CSV table of C-alpha atoms in Angstrom, one decimal:
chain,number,residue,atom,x,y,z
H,762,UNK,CA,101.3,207.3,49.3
H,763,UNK,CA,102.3,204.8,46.4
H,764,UNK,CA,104.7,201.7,47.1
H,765,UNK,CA,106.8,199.9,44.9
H,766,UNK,CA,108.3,196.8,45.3
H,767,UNK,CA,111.1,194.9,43.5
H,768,UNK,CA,113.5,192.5,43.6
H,769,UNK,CA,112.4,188.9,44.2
H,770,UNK,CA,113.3,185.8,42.3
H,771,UNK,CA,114.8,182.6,42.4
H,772,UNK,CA,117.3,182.2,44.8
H,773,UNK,CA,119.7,178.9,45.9
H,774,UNK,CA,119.5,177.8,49.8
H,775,UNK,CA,122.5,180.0,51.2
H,776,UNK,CA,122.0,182.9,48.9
H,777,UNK,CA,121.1,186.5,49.8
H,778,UNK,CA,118.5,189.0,47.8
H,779,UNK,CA,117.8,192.3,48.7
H,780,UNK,CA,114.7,193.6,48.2
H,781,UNK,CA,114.0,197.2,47.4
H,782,UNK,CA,110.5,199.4,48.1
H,783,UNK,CA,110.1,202.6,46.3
H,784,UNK,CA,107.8,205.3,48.5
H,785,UNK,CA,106.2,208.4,46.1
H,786,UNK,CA,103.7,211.1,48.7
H,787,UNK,CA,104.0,212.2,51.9
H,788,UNK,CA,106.2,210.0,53.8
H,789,UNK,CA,107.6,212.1,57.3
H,790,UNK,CA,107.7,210.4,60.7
H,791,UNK,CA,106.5,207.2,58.9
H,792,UNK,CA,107.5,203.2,59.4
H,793,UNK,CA,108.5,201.3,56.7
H,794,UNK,CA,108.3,197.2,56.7
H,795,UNK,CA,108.2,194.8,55.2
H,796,UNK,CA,106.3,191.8,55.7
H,797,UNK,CA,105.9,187.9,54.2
H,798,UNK,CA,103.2,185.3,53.6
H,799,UNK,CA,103.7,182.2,52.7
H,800,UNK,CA,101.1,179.7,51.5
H,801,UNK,CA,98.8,178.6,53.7
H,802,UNK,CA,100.4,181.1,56.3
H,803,UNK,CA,99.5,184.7,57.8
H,804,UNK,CA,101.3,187.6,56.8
H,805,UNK,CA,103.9,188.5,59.4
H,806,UNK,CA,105.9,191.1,59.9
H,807,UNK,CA,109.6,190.6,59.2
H,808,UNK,CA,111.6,193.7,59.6
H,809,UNK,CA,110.9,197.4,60.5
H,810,UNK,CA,112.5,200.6,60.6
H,811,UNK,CA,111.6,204.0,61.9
H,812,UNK,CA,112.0,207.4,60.0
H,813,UNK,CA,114.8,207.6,62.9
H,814,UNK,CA,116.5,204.3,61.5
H,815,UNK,CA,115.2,202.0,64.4
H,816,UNK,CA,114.6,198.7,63.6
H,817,UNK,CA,113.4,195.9,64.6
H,818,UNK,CA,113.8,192.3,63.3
H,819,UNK,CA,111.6,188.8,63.8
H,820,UNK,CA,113.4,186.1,65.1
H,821,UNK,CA,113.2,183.7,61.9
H,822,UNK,CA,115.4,186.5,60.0
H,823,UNK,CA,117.5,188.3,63.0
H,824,UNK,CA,121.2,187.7,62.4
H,825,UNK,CA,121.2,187.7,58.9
H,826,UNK,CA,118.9,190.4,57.7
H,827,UNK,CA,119.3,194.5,57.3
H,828,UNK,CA,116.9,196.7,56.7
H,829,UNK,CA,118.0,200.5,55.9
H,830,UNK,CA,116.2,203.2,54.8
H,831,UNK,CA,117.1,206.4,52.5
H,832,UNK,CA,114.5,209.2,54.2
H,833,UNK,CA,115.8,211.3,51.2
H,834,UNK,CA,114.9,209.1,48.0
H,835,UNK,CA,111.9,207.9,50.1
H,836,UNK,CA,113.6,203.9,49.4
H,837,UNK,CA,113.5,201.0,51.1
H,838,UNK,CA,115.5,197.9,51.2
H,839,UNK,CA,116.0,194.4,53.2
H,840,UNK,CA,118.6,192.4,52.3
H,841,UNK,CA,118.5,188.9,53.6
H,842,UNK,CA,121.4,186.6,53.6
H,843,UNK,CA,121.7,182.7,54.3
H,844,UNK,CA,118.2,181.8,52.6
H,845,UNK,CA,116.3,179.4,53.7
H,846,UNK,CA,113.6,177.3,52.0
H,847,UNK,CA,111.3,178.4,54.8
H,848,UNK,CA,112.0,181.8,53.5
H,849,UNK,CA,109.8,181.3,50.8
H,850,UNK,CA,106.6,184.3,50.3
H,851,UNK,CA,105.4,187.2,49.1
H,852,UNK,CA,107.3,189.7,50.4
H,853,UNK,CA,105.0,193.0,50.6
H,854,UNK,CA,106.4,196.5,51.9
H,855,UNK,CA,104.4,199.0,54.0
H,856,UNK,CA,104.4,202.0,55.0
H,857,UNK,CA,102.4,203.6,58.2
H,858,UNK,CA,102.4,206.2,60.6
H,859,UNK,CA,101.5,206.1,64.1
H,860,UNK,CA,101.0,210.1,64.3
H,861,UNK,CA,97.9,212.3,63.0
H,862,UNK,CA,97.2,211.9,60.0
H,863,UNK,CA,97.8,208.4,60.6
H,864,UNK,CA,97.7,206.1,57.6
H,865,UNK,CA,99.0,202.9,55.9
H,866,UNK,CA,99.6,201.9,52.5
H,867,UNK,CA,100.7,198.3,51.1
H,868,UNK,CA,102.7,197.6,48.2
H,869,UNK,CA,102.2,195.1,45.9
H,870,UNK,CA,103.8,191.6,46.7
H,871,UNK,CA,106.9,190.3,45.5
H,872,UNK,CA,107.5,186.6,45.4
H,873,UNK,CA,110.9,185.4,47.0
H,874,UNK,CA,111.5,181.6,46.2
H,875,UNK,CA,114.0,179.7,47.9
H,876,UNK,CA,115.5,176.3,46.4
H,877,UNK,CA,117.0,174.2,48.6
């Protein structure tokens, strides 16, 4: 399985961006993520959703992030809306599943850069 990220950039403080991730290979009953680091910071997860459409949020972007999921184009986006400075990262997308064959695969980064 191949990722591909896009759609980072410069943003003002009280903006929105939506990320996109791109998934090529076999991608059934898989999660989809993505996750952020910031300097000096571990990577953490931000949001998550299911082959299903689950998701799950972390508390520094719940409220005023989506993530959604096209099982058909095999595409993933998070759109995030009233950015903060703290925001700032790499944004990375994943891709894993919990069920034989079990795998994971990372995309490359994307940098998101928040001006206050």
């Amino acid at each position: 399985v191949q990722l591909q990220a896009s759609g980072g950039g410069l943003v003002q403080a009280g903006g929105s961006l939506t990320l996109s991730c791109a998934a090529s290979g076999y991608t059934s009953s898989t999660y989809m993520g993505w996750y952020r680091q910031a300097p000096g910071k571990q990577r953490e997860l931000v949001a998550r959703i299911s082959s299903g459409g689950t998701t799950s949020y972390s508390d520094s972007v719940k409220g005023r992030s989506t993530i959604s999921r096209d099982n058909a184009k095999n595409t993933m986006s998070l759109q995030i809306n009233a950015l903060k400075p703290e925001d700032t990262a790499v944004y990375y997308c994943k891709i894993w599943r919990t069920m034989t064959p079990t795998y994971e695969f990372w995309g490359q980064g994307t940098l998101v850069t928040v001006s206050s």
